[in-house]
Every structure is written in structure tokens, then in C-alpha cells.
Amino acid sequence: MGRRFELTTPVDGTADQAWAVLTDFDAYPRWNGLVLFADGTIEPGARVLLRVRGPGRRQRSVRSTIVGIDPRRELVFEASVGHRSLVHMVHSFTVESPAGGVVLRQRWVATGILVPVLWPFLRLAMARFREFGVDLSTRVSELTAAAI
């Protein structure tokens, strides 16, 4: 079935604002300290090139495919390291509006024969996306304050 990892970040704004920031790839360099660049269209099957800041400020390019979209709610990417049977990752971003606020929920499912061996490293890499959620929330808050 694979290994799973999840992060939840409260967002200071509306679900629509969070979705707009999440899907505006062109603006990523202005607010995002982790995913420094994103190029692609928001549609199922589209290939997206991401440039992610790694440990020690090194940048790494990741080619992902959008495999799911529920407009204004969920965006799902997949990527593989080597062949799909070695390490395959599915990363979903879900904007939720539970009672009392908005949250960005990020979920990963990692499958492949190397996942059990690489899990400590994969988990650390996924945990770094907490920064993405915090940066997104900060950006939404700034845009809300600027609109007032």
C-alpha cells in the first residue's frame, strides 16, 4: 500500500484565497522559500517543472505530473525517482474549511521497492514542506491585509 505522511497548516484567510495562491505558479518566487519556481498548467495530465530548495540552499529540479484536480479544493501531483517501481510519490494539496477556519492539508503516499530503505530521507524531505504551508499562509494573510 505504501508509506504515508501528512502535514496540516492553518491558513489566515479564505479557502478561495488559499487556492488562488496555491495555483498561481508564476508568483511562487515572490512568496515561496521552498518551491522557488513552478512552470506548467493546472490541468490533469500536465507536466510541471518545480525547482525546490534543498538542504544547504542547493536547488533540485523535480518534474511532476498533475494527476488530479478538484477546482478550488485539491491539487494532486505525482513524481518518480528513477523508474516508477523504485520510488513513486503522490503529493496532494487540499484546501479545507473545517468549522472555524481554513487549513492546507498536504498528503504524500510513497510506493516502490526502495521506499522502506529511503523512508527516513523521504520523510525529512516531505517534512520540509511545512515551510511551504507556512509561506502560503503568510502570503494569503499579506494579500488579505493589502486588500483592506
Coordinates of N, CA and C in Angstrom, one line a residue:
M1 N 0.8 -1.2 0.0 CA 0.0 0.0 0.0 C 0.9 1.3 0.0
G2 N 2.0 1.2 0.6 CA 2.9 2.4 0.6 C 2.9 3.1 2.0
R3 N 3.9 4.0 2.1 CA 4.0 4.7 3.3 C 3.3 6.1 3.1
R4 N 2.8 6.6 4.2 CA 2.1 7.9 4.2 C 2.7 8.9 5.1
F5 N 2.5 10.2 4.7 CA 2.9 11.3 5.6 C 2.0 12.4 5.3
E6 N 1.7 13.2 6.4 CA 0.7 14.3 6.3 C 1.2 15.5 7.1
L7 N 0.9 16.7 6.6 CA 1.1 18.0 7.3 C -0.2 18.8 7.1
T8 N -0.5 19.5 8.2 CA -1.7 20.4 8.1 C -1.2 21.8 8.6
T9 N -1.6 22.8 7.9 CA -1.2 24.2 8.2 C -2.4 25.1 8.2
P10 N -2.7 25.8 9.3 CA -3.8 26.7 9.3 C -3.5 27.9 8.4
V11 N -4.5 28.4 7.7 CA -4.3 29.5 6.8 C -5.2 30.7 7.3
D12 N -4.5 31.8 7.3 CA -5.2 33.0 7.8 C -5.8 33.7 6.6
G13 N -7.0 33.3 6.2 CA -7.7 33.8 5.0 C -8.8 32.9 4.6
T14 N -9.3 33.1 3.4 CA -10.4 32.2 2.9 C -9.9 31.1 2.1
A15 N -10.7 30.1 1.9 CA -10.3 28.9 1.1 C -10.0 29.4 -0.4
D16 N -10.8 30.3 -0.9 CA -10.6 30.9 -2.2 C -9.3 31.6 -2.3
Q17 N -8.9 32.3 -1.3 CA -7.6 33.0 -1.3 C -6.5 32.0 -1.3
A18 N -6.6 31.0 -0.5 CA -5.6 29.9 -0.4 C -5.4 29.2 -1.7
W19 N -6.5 28.9 -2.3 CA -6.5 28.2 -3.6 C -5.8 29.1 -4.7
A20 N -6.1 30.4 -4.7 CA -5.6 31.3 -5.7 C -4.0 31.4 -5.5
V21 N -3.6 31.4 -4.3 CA -2.1 31.5 -4.0 C -1.5 30.1 -4.4
L22 N -2.1 29.0 -4.0 CA -1.5 27.7 -4.4 C -1.4 27.5 -5.9
T23 N -2.3 28.0 -6.6 CA -2.3 27.7 -8.1 C -1.7 28.7 -8.9
D24 N -1.2 29.8 -8.4 CA -0.5 30.9 -9.1 C 1.0 30.6 -9.2
F25 N 1.3 29.7 -10.1 CA 2.7 29.2 -10.2 C 3.7 30.4 -10.5
D26 N 3.2 31.3 -11.3 CA 4.1 32.5 -11.7 C 4.5 33.3 -10.5
A27 N 3.7 33.3 -9.4 CA 4.0 34.1 -8.2 C 4.9 33.4 -7.2
Y28 N 5.1 32.1 -7.4 CA 5.9 31.4 -6.4 C 7.2 32.0 -6.0
P29 N 8.0 32.5 -6.9 CA 9.3 33.2 -6.5 C 9.1 34.3 -5.5
R30 N 8.0 35.0 -5.5 CA 7.7 36.2 -4.7 C 7.4 35.8 -3.3
W31 N 6.9 34.6 -3.0 CA 6.5 34.3 -1.6 C 7.0 33.0 -1.1
N32 N 7.5 32.1 -1.9 CA 7.7 30.8 -1.5 C 9.2 30.5 -1.3
G33 N 9.6 30.2 -0.1 CA 11.0 29.9 0.2 C 11.5 28.5 -0.1
L34 N 10.6 27.6 -0.4 CA 10.9 26.2 -0.6 C 10.8 25.8 -2.1
V35 N 9.7 26.1 -2.7 CA 9.5 25.8 -4.2 C 9.7 27.1 -4.8
L36 N 10.9 27.3 -5.3 CA 11.4 28.6 -5.8 C 10.9 28.9 -7.2
F37 N 10.4 27.9 -8.0 CA 10.0 28.0 -9.3 C 9.0 26.9 -9.7
A38 N 7.9 27.3 -10.4 CA 7.0 26.3 -10.8 C 6.5 26.7 -12.2
D39 N 6.6 25.8 -13.2 CA 6.2 26.1 -14.5 C 5.3 24.9 -15.1
G40 N 4.2 25.3 -15.5 CA 3.2 24.3 -16.0 C 1.8 24.8 -15.9
T41 N 0.9 24.1 -16.5 CA -0.5 24.5 -16.4 C -1.2 23.6 -15.4
I42 N -2.3 24.2 -14.9 CA -3.1 23.5 -13.9 C -4.2 22.7 -14.6
E43 N -3.9 21.5 -15.0 CA -4.9 20.7 -15.7 C -4.4 19.2 -15.6
P44 N -5.3 18.3 -15.5 CA -4.9 16.9 -15.4 C -4.0 16.5 -16.5
G45 N -2.9 15.8 -16.2 CA -2.0 15.3 -17.2 C -0.9 16.2 -17.6
A46 N -1.0 17.5 -17.1 CA 0.1 18.5 -17.4 C 1.3 18.1 -16.7
R47 N 2.5 18.3 -17.3 CA 3.8 18.2 -16.7 C 4.1 19.5 -16.1
V48 N 4.7 19.5 -14.9 CA 5.1 20.7 -14.2 C 6.5 20.5 -13.8
L49 N 7.3 21.6 -14.0 CA 8.7 21.6 -13.6 C 8.8 22.5 -12.3
L50 N 9.3 21.9 -11.3 CA 9.5 22.6 -10.0 C 10.9 22.7 -9.7
R51 N 11.3 23.8 -9.1 CA 12.7 23.9 -8.6 C 12.6 24.1 -7.1
V52 N 13.1 23.1 -6.3 CA 12.9 23.1 -4.9 C 14.3 23.3 -4.2
R53 N 14.3 24.2 -3.2 CA 15.5 24.5 -2.4 C 15.7 23.3 -1.5
G54 N 16.9 22.7 -1.6 CA 17.2 21.6 -0.7 C 18.0 22.0 0.5
P55 N 18.5 21.1 1.3 CA 19.4 21.4 2.4 C 20.6 22.1 1.8
G56 N 21.1 23.0 2.6 CA 22.3 23.7 2.2 C 22.1 24.7 1.0
R57 N 20.9 25.1 0.8 CA 20.5 26.0 -0.3 C 20.7 25.5 -1.7
R58 N 21.1 24.2 -1.9 CA 21.2 23.7 -3.2 C 19.8 23.6 -3.8
Q59 N 19.7 23.8 -5.1 CA 18.4 23.6 -5.7 C 18.3 22.3 -6.5
R60 N 17.1 21.8 -6.5 CA 16.9 20.5 -7.2 C 15.7 20.6 -8.1
S61 N 15.8 20.2 -9.3 CA 14.6 20.2 -10.2 C 13.8 18.9 -10.1
V62 N 12.5 19.1 -10.1 CA 11.6 17.9 -10.0 C 10.6 18.1 -11.1
R63 N 10.4 17.0 -11.8 CA 9.4 17.0 -12.9 C 8.2 16.2 -12.3
S64 N 7.1 16.8 -12.3 CA 5.9 16.2 -11.7 C 4.8 16.2 -12.8
T65 N 3.8 15.4 -12.6 CA 2.6 15.4 -13.4 C 1.4 15.6 -12.5
I66 N 0.5 16.5 -13.0 CA -0.8 16.7 -12.3 C -1.7 15.6 -12.6
V67 N -2.1 14.8 -11.6 CA -2.9 13.6 -11.8 C -4.3 13.8 -11.3
G68 N -4.5 14.9 -10.6 CA -5.9 15.2 -10.1 C -6.1 16.6 -9.8
I69 N -7.3 17.1 -10.0 CA -7.6 18.4 -9.6 C -9.1 18.5 -9.3
D70 N -9.4 19.1 -8.2 CA -10.8 19.4 -7.8 C -10.8 20.9 -7.6
P71 N -11.2 21.6 -8.6 CA -11.0 23.1 -8.6 C -11.5 23.7 -7.2
R72 N -10.6 24.6 -6.8 CA -10.8 25.3 -5.5 C -10.7 24.5 -4.3
R73 N -10.3 23.2 -4.5 CA -10.2 22.3 -3.3 C -8.9 21.5 -3.3
E74 N -8.6 20.8 -4.4 CA -7.5 19.8 -4.3 C -6.7 19.8 -5.6
L75 N -5.3 19.7 -5.4 CA -4.4 19.6 -6.5 C -3.4 18.4 -6.2
V76 N -3.3 17.5 -7.1 CA -2.5 16.3 -6.8 C -1.4 16.1 -7.9
F77 N -0.2 15.9 -7.4 CA 1.0 15.7 -8.3 C 1.5 14.3 -8.0
E78 N 2.2 13.8 -9.1 CA 2.9 12.6 -8.9 C 4.3 12.7 -9.5
A79 N 5.3 12.0 -8.9 CA 6.6 12.0 -9.5 C 7.3 10.7 -9.1
S80 N 8.3 10.3 -9.9 CA 9.0 9.1 -9.6 C 10.5 9.4 -9.6
V81 N 11.2 8.7 -8.8 CA 12.7 8.7 -8.7 C 13.1 7.5 -9.5
G82 N 13.7 7.7 -10.6 CA 14.1 6.6 -11.5 C 12.8 6.0 -12.0
H83 N 12.7 4.7 -12.1 CA 11.5 4.0 -12.6 C 10.5 4.0 -11.5
R84 N 9.2 4.1 -11.9 CA 8.1 4.1 -11.0 C 8.1 3.0 -10.0
S85 N 8.7 1.9 -10.3 CA 8.7 0.8 -9.4 C 9.7 1.0 -8.2
L86 N 10.7 1.9 -8.4 CA 11.7 2.2 -7.4 C 11.1 3.1 -6.3
V87 N 10.8 4.3 -6.7 CA 10.2 5.3 -5.7 C 9.2 6.1 -6.5
H88 N 7.9 6.0 -6.1 CA 6.8 6.8 -6.7 C 6.1 7.5 -5.6
M89 N 6.0 8.9 -5.8 CA 5.4 9.7 -4.8 C 4.1 10.4 -5.4
V90 N 3.1 10.4 -4.6 CA 1.9 11.2 -4.9 C 1.7 12.2 -3.8
H91 N 1.7 13.5 -4.2 CA 1.6 14.6 -3.2 C 0.3 15.4 -3.5
S92 N -0.6 15.4 -2.5 CA -1.8 16.2 -2.7 C -1.8 17.4 -1.8
F93 N -2.3 18.5 -2.3 CA -2.6 19.7 -1.6 C -4.1 19.9 -1.5
T94 N -4.6 19.9 -0.3 CA -6.1 20.1 -0.2 C -6.4 21.3 0.7
V95 N -7.2 22.2 0.2 CA -7.7 23.4 0.9 C -9.0 23.0 1.6
E96 N -9.0 23.0 2.9 CA -10.2 22.6 3.6 C -10.7 23.7 4.5
S97 N -12.0 23.7 4.7 CA -12.7 24.7 5.5 C -13.4 24.1 6.6
P98 N -12.7 23.5 7.6 CA -13.5 22.9 8.8 C -14.1 24.1 9.6
A99 N -14.9 23.8 10.5 CA -15.6 24.8 11.3 C -14.5 25.6 12.0
G100 N -14.6 26.9 11.8 CA -13.6 27.8 12.5 C -12.4 28.2 11.7
G101 N -12.3 27.8 10.4 CA -11.1 28.3 9.7 C -10.8 27.5 8.5
V102 N -9.6 27.8 7.9 CA -9.1 27.2 6.7 C -7.8 26.5 7.0
V103 N -7.6 25.4 6.4 CA -6.3 24.7 6.5 C -5.8 24.2 5.2
L104 N -4.5 24.1 5.0 CA -3.9 23.5 3.9 C -3.4 22.1 4.4
R105 N -3.9 21.1 3.8 CA -3.5 19.7 4.2 C -2.7 19.2 3.0
Q106 N -1.5 18.7 3.4 CA -0.6 18.1 2.4 C -0.4 16.6 2.8
R107 N -0.6 15.8 1.8 CA -0.5 14.3 2.0 C 0.4 13.7 0.9
W108 N 1.2 12.8 1.4 CA 2.0 12.0 0.5 C 1.8 10.5 0.6
V109 N 1.8 9.8 -0.5 CA 1.9 8.4 -0.5 C 3.1 8.0 -1.3
A110 N 4.0 7.2 -0.6 CA 5.2 6.8 -1.3 C 5.2 5.3 -1.5
T111 N 5.4 4.8 -2.7 CA 5.4 3.4 -3.0 C 6.7 3.1 -3.8
G112 N 7.0 1.8 -3.9 CA 8.2 1.4 -4.6 C 9.1 0.5 -3.7
I113 N 9.9 -0.2 -4.4 CA 10.7 -1.2 -3.7 C 11.8 -0.5 -2.8
L114 N 12.2 0.7 -3.1 CA 13.2 1.4 -2.4 C 12.7 2.2 -1.2
V115 N 11.4 2.4 -1.1 CA 10.8 3.3 -0.1 C 11.1 2.8 1.3
P116 N 11.0 1.5 1.6 CA 11.4 1.2 3.0 C 12.8 1.6 3.4
V117 N 13.7 1.5 2.5 CA 15.1 1.8 2.8 C 15.3 3.3 2.9
L118 N 14.6 4.1 1.9 CA 14.8 5.5 1.8 C 13.8 6.3 2.7
W119 N 12.9 5.6 3.4 CA 11.9 6.3 4.1 C 12.4 7.4 5.1
P120 N 13.4 7.2 5.9 CA 13.9 8.3 6.7 C 14.3 9.6 5.9
F121 N 14.9 9.4 4.8 CA 15.3 10.6 4.0 C 14.0 11.2 3.3
L122 N 13.1 10.3 2.8 CA 11.9 10.8 2.2 C 11.1 11.6 3.2
R123 N 11.0 11.1 4.4 CA 10.2 11.7 5.4 C 10.8 13.1 5.8
L124 N 12.1 13.2 5.9 CA 12.7 14.5 6.1 C 12.4 15.5 5.0
A125 N 12.5 15.0 3.7 CA 12.2 15.9 2.6 C 10.7 16.3 2.6
M126 N 9.8 15.5 2.9 CA 8.4 15.8 3.0 C 8.2 16.8 4.2
A127 N 8.8 16.6 5.3 CA 8.6 17.5 6.4 C 9.0 18.9 6.1
R128 N 10.0 19.1 5.2 CA 10.4 20.4 4.8 C 9.2 21.2 4.2
F129 N 8.2 20.5 3.7 CA 7.1 21.2 3.1 C 6.2 21.9 4.1
R130 N 6.5 21.7 5.4 CA 5.8 22.6 6.4 C 6.1 24.0 6.1
E131 N 7.3 24.3 5.6 CA 7.7 25.7 5.2 C 6.8 26.2 4.1
F132 N 6.5 25.3 3.2 CA 5.6 25.7 2.1 C 4.2 26.2 2.6
G133 N 3.7 25.4 3.5 CA 2.4 25.7 4.1 C 2.4 27.0 4.9
V134 N 3.5 27.2 5.7 CA 3.6 28.5 6.4 C 3.8 29.7 5.5
D135 N 4.6 29.5 4.5 CA 4.8 30.6 3.5 C 3.4 30.9 2.8
L136 N 2.7 29.9 2.4 CA 1.4 30.1 1.8 C 0.4 30.9 2.7
S137 N 0.4 30.5 3.9 CA -0.5 31.2 4.9 C -0.1 32.6 5.0
T138 N 1.2 32.9 5.1 CA 1.7 34.2 5.3 C 1.4 35.0 4.0
R139 N 1.5 34.5 2.9 CA 1.1 35.2 1.6 C -0.4 35.5 1.6
V140 N -1.2 34.6 2.0 CA -2.6 34.8 2.0 C -2.9 36.0 3.0
S141 N -2.3 35.9 4.1 CA -2.5 37.0 5.1 C -2.1 38.3 4.6
E142 N -0.9 38.4 3.9 CA -0.5 39.7 3.3 C -1.4 40.2 2.2
L143 N -1.9 39.3 1.4 CA -2.9 39.7 0.4 C -4.2 40.2 1.0
T144 N -4.6 39.6 2.1 CA -5.8 40.0 2.7 C -5.6 41.4 3.3
A145 N -4.5 41.6 4.0 CA -4.2 42.9 4.6 C -4.1 44.0 3.5
A146 N -3.5 43.7 2.4 CA -3.4 44.7 1.3 C -4.7 45.1 0.7
A147 N -5.7 44.1 0.8 CA -7.0 44.4 0.2 C -7.9 45.3 1.1
I148 N -7.5 45.4 2.3 CA -8.3 46.1 3.3 C -8.1 47.6 3.1

